[in-house]
mmCIF file of C-alpha atoms and ligand atoms in Angstrom:
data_model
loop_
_atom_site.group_PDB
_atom_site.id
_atom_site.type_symbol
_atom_site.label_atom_id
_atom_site.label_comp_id
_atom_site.label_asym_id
_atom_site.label_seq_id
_atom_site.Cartn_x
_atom_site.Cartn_y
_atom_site.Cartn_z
ATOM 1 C CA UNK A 1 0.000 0.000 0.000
ATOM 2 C CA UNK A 2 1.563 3.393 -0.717
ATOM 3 C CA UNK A 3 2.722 5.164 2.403
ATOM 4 C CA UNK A 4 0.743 8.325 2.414
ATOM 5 C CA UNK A 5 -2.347 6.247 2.375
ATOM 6 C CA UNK A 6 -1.682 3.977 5.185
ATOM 7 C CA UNK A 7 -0.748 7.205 7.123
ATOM 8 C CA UNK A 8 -4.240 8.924 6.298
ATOM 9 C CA UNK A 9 -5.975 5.684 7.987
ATOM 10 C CA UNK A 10 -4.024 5.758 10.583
ATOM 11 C CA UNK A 11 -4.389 9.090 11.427
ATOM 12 C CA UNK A 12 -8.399 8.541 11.105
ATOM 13 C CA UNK A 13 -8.847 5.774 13.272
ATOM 14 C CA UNK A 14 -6.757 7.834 15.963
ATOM 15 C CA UNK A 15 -9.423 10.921 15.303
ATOM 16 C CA UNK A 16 -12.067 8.407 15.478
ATOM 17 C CA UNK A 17 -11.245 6.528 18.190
ATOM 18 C CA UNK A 18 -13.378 8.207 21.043
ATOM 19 C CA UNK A 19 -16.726 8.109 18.778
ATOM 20 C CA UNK A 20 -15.811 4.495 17.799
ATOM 21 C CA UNK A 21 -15.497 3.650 21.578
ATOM 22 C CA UNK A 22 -18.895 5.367 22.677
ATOM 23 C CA UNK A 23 -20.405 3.708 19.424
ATOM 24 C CA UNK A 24 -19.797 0.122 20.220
ATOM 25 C CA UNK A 25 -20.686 0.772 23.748
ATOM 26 C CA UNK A 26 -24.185 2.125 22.617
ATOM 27 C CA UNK A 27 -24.718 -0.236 20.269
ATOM 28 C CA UNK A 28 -24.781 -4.232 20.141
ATOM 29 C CA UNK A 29 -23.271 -4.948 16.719
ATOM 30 C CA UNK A 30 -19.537 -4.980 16.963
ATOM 31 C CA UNK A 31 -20.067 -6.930 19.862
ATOM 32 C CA UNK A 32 -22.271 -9.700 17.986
ATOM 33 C CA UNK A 33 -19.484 -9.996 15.598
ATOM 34 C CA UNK A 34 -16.927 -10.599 17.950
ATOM 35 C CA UNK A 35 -19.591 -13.440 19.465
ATOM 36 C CA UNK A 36 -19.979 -14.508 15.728
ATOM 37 C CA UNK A 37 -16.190 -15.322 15.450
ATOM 38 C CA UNK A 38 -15.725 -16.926 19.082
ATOM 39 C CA UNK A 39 -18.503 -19.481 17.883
ATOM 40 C CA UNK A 40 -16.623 -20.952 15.426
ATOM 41 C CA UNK A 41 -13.711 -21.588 17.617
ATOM 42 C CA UNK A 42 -13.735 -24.823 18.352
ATOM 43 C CA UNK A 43 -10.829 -25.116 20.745
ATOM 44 C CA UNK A 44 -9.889 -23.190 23.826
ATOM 45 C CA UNK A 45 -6.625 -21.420 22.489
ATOM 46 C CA UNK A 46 -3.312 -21.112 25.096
ATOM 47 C CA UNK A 47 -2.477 -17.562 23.278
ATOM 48 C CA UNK A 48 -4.673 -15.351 21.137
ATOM 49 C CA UNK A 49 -3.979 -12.226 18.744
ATOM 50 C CA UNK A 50 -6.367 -9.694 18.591
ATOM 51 C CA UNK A 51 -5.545 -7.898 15.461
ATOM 52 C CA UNK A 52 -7.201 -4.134 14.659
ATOM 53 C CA UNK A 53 -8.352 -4.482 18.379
ATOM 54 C CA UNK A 54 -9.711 -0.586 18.610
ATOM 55 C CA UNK A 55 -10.271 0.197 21.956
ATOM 56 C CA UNK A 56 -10.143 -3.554 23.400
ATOM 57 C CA UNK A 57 -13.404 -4.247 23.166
ATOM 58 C CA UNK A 58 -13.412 -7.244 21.140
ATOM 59 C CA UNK A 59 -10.082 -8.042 23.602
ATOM 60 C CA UNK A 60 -11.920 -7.687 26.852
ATOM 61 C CA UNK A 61 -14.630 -10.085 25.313
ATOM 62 C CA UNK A 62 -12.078 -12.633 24.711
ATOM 63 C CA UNK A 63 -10.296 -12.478 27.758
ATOM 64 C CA UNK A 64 -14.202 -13.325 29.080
ATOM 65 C CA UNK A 65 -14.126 -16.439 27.246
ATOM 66 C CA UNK A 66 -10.185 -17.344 27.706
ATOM 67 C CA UNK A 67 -9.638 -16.528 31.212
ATOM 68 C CA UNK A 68 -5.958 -18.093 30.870
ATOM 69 C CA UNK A 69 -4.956 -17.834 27.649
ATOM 70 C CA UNK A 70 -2.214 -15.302 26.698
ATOM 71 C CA UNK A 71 -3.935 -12.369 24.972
ATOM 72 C CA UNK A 72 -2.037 -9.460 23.117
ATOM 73 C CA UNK A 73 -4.176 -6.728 20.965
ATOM 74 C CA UNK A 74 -2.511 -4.684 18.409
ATOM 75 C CA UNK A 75 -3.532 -1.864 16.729
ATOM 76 C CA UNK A 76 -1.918 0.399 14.409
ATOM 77 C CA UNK A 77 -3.555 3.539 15.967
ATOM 78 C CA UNK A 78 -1.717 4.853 18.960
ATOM 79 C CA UNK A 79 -4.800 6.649 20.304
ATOM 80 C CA UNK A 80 -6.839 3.421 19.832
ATOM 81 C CA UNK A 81 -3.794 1.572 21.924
ATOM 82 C CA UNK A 82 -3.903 4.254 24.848
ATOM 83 C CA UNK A 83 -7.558 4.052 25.169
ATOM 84 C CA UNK A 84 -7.627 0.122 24.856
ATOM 85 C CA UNK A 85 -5.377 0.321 28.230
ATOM 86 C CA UNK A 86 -7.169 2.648 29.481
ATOM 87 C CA UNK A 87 -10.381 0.736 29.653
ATOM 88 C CA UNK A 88 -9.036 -2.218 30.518
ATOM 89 C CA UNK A 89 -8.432 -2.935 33.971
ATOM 90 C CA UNK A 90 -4.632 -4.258 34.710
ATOM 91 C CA UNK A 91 -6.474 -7.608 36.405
ATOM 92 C CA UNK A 92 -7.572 -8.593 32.866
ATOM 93 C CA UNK A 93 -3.538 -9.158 32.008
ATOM 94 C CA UNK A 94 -3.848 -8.041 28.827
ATOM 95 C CA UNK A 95 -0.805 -6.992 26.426
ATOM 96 C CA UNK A 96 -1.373 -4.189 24.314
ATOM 97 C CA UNK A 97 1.107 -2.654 21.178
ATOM 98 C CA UNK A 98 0.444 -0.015 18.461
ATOM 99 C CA UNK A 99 1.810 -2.222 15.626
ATOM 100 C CA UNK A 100 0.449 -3.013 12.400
ATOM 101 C CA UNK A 101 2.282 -6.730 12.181
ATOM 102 C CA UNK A 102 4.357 -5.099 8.601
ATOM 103 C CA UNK A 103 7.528 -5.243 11.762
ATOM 104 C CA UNK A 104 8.956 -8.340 12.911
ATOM 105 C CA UNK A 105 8.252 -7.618 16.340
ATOM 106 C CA UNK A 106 5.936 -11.122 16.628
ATOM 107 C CA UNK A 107 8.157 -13.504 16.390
ATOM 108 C CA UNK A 108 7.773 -16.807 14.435
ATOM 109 C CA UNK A 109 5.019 -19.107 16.210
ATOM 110 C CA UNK A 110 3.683 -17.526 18.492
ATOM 111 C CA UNK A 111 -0.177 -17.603 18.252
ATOM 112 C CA UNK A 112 -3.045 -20.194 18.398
ATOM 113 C CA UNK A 113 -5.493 -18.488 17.109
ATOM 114 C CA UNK A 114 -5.436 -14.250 15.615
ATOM 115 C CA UNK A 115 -8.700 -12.842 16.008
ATOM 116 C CA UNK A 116 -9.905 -9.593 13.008
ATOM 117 C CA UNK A 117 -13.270 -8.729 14.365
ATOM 118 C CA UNK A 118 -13.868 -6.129 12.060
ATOM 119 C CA UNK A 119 -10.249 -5.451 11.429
ATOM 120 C CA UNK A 120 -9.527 -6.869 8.137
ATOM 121 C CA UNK A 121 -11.345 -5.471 5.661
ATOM 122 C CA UNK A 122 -9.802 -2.162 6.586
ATOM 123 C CA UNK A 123 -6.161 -3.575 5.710
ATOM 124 C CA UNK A 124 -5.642 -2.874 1.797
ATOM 125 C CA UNK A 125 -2.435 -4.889 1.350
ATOM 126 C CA UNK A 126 -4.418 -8.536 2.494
ATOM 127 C CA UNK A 127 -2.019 -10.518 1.052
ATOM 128 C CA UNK A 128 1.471 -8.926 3.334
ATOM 129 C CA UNK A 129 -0.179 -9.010 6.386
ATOM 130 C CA UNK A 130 -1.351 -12.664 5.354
ATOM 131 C CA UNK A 131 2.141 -13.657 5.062
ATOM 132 C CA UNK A 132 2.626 -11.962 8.384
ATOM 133 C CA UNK A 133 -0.054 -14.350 9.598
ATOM 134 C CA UNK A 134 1.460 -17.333 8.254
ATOM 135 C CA UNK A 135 4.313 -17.092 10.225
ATOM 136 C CA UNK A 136 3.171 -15.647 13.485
ATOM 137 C CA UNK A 137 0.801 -18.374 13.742
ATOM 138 C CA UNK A 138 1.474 -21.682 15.761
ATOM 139 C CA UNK A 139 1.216 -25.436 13.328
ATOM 140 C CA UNK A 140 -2.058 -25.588 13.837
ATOM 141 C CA UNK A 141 -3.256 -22.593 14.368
ATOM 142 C CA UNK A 142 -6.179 -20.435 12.767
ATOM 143 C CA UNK A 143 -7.593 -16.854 11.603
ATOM 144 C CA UNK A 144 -10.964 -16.031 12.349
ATOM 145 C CA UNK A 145 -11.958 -12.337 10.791
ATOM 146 C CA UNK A 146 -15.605 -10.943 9.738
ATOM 147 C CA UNK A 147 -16.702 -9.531 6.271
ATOM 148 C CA UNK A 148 -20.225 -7.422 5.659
ATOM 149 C CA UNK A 149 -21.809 -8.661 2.766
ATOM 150 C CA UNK A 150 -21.368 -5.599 0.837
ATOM 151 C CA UNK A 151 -17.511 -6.636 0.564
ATOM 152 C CA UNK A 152 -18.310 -10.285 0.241
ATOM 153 C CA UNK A 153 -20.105 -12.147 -2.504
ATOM 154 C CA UNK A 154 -20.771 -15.420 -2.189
ATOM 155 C CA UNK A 155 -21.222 -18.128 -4.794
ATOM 156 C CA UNK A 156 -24.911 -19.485 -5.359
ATOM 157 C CA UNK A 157 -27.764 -18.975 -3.482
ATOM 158 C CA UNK A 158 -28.427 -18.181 0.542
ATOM 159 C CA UNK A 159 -31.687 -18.857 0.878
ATOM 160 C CA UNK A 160 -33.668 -17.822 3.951
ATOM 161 C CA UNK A 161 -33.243 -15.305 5.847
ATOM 162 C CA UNK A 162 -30.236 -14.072 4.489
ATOM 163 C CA UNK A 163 -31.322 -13.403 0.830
ATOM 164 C CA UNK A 164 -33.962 -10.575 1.668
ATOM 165 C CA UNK A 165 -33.616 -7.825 -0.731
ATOM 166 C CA UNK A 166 -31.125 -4.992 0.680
ATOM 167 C CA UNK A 167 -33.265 -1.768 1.177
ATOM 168 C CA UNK A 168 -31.704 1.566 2.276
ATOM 169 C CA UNK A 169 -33.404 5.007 2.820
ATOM 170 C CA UNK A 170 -30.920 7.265 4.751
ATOM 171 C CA UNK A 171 -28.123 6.949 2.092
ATOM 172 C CA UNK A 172 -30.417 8.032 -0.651
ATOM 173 C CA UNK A 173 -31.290 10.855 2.055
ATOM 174 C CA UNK A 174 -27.231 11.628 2.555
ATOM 175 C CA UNK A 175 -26.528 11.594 -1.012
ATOM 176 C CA UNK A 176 -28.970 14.316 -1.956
ATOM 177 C CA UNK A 177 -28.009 16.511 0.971
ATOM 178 C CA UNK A 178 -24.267 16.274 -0.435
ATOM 179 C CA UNK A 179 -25.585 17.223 -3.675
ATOM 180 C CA UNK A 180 -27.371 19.837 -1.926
ATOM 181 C CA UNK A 181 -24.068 21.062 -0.879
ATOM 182 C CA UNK A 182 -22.528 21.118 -4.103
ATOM 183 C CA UNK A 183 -20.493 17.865 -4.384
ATOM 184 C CA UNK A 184 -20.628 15.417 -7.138
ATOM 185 C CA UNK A 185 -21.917 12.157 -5.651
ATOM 186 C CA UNK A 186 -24.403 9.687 -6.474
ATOM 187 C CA UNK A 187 -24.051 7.081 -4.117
ATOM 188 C CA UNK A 188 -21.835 5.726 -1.492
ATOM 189 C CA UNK A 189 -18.649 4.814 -2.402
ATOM 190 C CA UNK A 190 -16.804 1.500 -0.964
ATOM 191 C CA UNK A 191 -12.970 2.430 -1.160
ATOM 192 C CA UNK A 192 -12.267 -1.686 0.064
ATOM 193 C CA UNK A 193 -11.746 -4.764 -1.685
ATOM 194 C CA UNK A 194 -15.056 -6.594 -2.899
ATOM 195 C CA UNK A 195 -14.406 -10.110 -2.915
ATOM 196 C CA UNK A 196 -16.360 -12.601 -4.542
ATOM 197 C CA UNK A 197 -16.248 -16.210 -2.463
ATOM 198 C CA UNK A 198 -13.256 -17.539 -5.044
ATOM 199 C CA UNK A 199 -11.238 -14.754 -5.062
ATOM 200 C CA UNK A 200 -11.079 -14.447 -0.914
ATOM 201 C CA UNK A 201 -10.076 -18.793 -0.970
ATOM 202 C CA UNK A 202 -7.320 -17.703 -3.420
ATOM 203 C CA UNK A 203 -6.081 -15.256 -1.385
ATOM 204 C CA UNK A 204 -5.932 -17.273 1.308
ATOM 205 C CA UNK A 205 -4.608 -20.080 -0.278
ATOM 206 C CA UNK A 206 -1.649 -18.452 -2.173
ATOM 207 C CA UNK A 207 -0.187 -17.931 2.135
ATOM 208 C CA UNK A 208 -1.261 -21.135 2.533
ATOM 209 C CA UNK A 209 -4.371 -20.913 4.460
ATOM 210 C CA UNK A 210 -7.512 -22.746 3.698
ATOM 211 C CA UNK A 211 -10.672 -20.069 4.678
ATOM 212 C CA UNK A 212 -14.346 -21.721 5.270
ATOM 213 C CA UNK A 213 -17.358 -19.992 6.127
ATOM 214 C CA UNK A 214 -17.959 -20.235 9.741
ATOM 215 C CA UNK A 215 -21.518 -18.624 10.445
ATOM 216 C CA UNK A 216 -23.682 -16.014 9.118
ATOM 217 C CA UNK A 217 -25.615 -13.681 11.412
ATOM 218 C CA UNK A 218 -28.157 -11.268 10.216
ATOM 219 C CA UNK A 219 -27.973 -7.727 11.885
ATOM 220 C CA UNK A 220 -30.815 -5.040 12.520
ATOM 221 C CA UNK A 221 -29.439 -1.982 12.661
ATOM 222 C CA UNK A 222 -31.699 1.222 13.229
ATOM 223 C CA UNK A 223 -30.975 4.136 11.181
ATOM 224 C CA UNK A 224 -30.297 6.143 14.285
ATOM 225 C CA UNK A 225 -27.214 3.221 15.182
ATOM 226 C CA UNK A 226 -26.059 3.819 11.179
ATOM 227 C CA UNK A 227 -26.148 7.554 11.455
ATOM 228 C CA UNK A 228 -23.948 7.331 14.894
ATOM 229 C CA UNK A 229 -21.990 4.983 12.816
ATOM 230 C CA UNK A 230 -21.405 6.950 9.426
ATOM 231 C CA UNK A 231 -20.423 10.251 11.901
ATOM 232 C CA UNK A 232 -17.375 8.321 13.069
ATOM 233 C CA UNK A 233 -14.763 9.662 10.870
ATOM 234 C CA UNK A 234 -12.816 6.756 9.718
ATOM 235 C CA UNK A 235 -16.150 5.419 8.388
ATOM 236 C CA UNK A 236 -17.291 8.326 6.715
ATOM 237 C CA UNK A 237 -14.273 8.433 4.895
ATOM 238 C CA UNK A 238 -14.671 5.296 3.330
ATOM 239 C CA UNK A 239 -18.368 5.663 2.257
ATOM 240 C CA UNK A 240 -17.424 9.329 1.039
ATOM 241 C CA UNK A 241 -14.008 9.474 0.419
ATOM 242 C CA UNK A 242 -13.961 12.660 -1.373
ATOM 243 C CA UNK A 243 -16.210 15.002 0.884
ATOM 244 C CA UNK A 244 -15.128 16.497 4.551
ATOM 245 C CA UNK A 245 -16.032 14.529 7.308
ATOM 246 C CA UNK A 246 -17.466 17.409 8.434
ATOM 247 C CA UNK A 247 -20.101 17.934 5.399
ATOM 248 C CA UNK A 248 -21.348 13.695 5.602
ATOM 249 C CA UNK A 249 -22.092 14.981 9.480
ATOM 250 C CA UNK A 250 -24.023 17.999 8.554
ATOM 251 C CA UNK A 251 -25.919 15.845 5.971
ATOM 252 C CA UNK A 252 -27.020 13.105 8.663
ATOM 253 C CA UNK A 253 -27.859 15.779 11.165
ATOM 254 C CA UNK A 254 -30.335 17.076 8.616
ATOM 255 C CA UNK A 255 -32.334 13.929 8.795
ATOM 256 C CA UNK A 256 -34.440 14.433 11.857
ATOM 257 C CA UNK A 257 -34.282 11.186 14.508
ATOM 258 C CA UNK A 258 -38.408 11.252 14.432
ATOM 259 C CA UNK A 259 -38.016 10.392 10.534
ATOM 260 C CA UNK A 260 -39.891 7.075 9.782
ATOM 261 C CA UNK A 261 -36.812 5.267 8.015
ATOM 262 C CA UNK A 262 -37.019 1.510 8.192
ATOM 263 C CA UNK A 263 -34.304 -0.746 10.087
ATOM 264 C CA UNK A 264 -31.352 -2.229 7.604
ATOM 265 C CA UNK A 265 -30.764 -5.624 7.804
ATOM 266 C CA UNK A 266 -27.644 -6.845 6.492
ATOM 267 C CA UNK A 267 -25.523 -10.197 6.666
ATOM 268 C CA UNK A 268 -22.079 -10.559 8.079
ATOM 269 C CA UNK A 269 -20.006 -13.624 8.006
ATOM 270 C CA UNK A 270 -17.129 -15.026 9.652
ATOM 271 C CA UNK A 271 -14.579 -17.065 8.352
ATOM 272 C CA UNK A 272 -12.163 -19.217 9.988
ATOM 273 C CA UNK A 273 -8.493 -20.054 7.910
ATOM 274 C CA UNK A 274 -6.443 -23.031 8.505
ATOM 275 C CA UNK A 275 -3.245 -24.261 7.172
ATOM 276 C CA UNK A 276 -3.144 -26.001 4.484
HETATM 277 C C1 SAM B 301 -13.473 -1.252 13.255
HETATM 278 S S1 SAM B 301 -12.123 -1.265 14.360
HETATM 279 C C2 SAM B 301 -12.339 -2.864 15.127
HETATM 280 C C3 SAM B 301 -12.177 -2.823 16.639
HETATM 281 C C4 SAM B 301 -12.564 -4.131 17.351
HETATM 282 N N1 SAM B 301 -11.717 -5.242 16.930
HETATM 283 C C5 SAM B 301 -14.025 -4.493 17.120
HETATM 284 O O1 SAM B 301 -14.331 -5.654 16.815
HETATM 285 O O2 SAM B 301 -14.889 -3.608 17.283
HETATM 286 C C6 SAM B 301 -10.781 -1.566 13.234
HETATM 287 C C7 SAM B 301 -9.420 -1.313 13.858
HETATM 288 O O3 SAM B 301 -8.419 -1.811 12.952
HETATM 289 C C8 SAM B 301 -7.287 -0.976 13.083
HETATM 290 N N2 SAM B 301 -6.441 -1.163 11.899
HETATM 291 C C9 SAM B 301 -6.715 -0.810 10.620
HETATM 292 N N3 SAM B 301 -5.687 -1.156 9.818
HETATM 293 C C10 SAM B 301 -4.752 -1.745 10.619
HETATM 294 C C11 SAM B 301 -3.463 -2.323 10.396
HETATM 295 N N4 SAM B 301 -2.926 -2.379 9.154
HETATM 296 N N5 SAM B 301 -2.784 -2.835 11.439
HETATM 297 C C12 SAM B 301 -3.316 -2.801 12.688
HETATM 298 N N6 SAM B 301 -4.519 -2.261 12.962
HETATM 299 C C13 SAM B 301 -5.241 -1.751 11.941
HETATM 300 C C14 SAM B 301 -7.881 0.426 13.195
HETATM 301 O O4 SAM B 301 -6.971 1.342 13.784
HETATM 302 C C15 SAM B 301 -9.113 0.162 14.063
HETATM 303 O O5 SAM B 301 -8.855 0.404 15.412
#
């Protein structure tokens, strides 16, 4: 990834990571993710890596489930590192670093299982940190991340419940606000990797890993949880990468909170990959 970029995320998760903190603390779906992911672990891991771990809230959860298993969380934002510590009472004997793996710092088998709950999707060079993965991990060992199904596609059909049609009404709204404002857009903007269901095995395959779908959950989220959501800066940034954050805030304030705008339900998966 070209250096300037990686520095611009960076620097937005560290401006969003007070809103992100409050968000996931308001609202349940970050933490049903996480839950998603520790389902399909089918073993009680000795030492766990909680990659993109924000402000340790998907750590905390799995020190819940692994009261003695060695837990580190990294992050690549040092503002999401200091308030990760900062919530996290010393008892809970967690480790955390601001890393973002491309060092050597891990050393060579050292990890049972490293945990992305909705961490890897924001990483555009997949296939180095992969590699990073590969060797970190212990023989034996696993990745368990999370993908929305706007960046996944799978192959053939889901059938009930998850192949509802996708509806949205406050994006529409957002968009013609920003028009309003003068800027050119026409819809929201994904500035990740789509992948469709062969193209994510490949990946994973060329580090030799062998990914499965592990679960799907369905999430409800009410448009006043999405507009929290899209105010957080990071995020607005990747649905509207070319208008201030400040501009995709004024548009969602302008949609009043007694608007009658129907819940969005979306799929997320998790995936669990295993060495070949
Ligand atoms: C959406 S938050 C996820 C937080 C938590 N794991 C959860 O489930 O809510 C994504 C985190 O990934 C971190 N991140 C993004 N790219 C990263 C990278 N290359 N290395 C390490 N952390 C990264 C961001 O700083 C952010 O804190």
């Amino acid at each position: 990834m070209n250096a300037p970029r990686k520095e611009t995320l960076r620097q937005l998760w560290g401006e969003s990571a007070v809103e992100y903190r409050d968000h996931v603390k308001k609202f349940a779906t970050h933490r049903r993710i996480s839950l998603l992911l520790l389902s399909a672990l089918t073993r009680s891991p000795k030492s766990i890596l909680d990659f993109g771990c924000g402000p340790g809230n998907s750590t905390r959860l799995l020190r819940k489930f692994f009261p003695e298993a060695h837990i580190v969380g990294i992050d690549s934002s040092p503002e999401m590192i200091r308030l990760a510590q900062s919530e996290t009472e010393p008892g809970l004997n967690i480790a955390y670093r601001c890393s973002d793996l491309t060092s050597s710092e891990e050393s060579g088998g050292s990890f049972d299982v490293i945990f992305c709950s909705n961490s890897l999707f924001h990483v555009d060079d997949k296939s180095q940190l992969l590699s990073r993965f590969r060797e970190i991990l212990k023989p034996g060992g696993c990745v368990v991340f999370s993908m929305y199904e706007f960046l996944f596609q799978p192959q053939g059909e889901i059938s009930w419940p998850y192949a509802e049609a996708i509806t949205d009404s406050l994006i529409p709204h957002v968009v013609e606000k920003l028009q309003g404002y003068g800027y050119p857009v026409v819809s929201r903007k994904e500035d990740r990797e789509i992948f469709r269901e062969i193209d994510l095995k490949d990946l994973f395959l060329a580090r030799g890993l062998i990914v499965r779908c592990a679960g799907i959950i369905r999430i409800n989220r009410t448009w006043e949880e999405r507009r929290s959501f899209f105010r957080i800066p990071s995020v607005a940034q990747e649905v509207f990468p070319n208008v201030p954050t400040e501009d995709v805030r004024r548009a969602l304030d302008s949609v009043s909170l007694d608007s009658v705008y129907p819940d969005q339900e979306r799929n997320v998966y998790g995936f669990v990959a295993e060495m070949a």
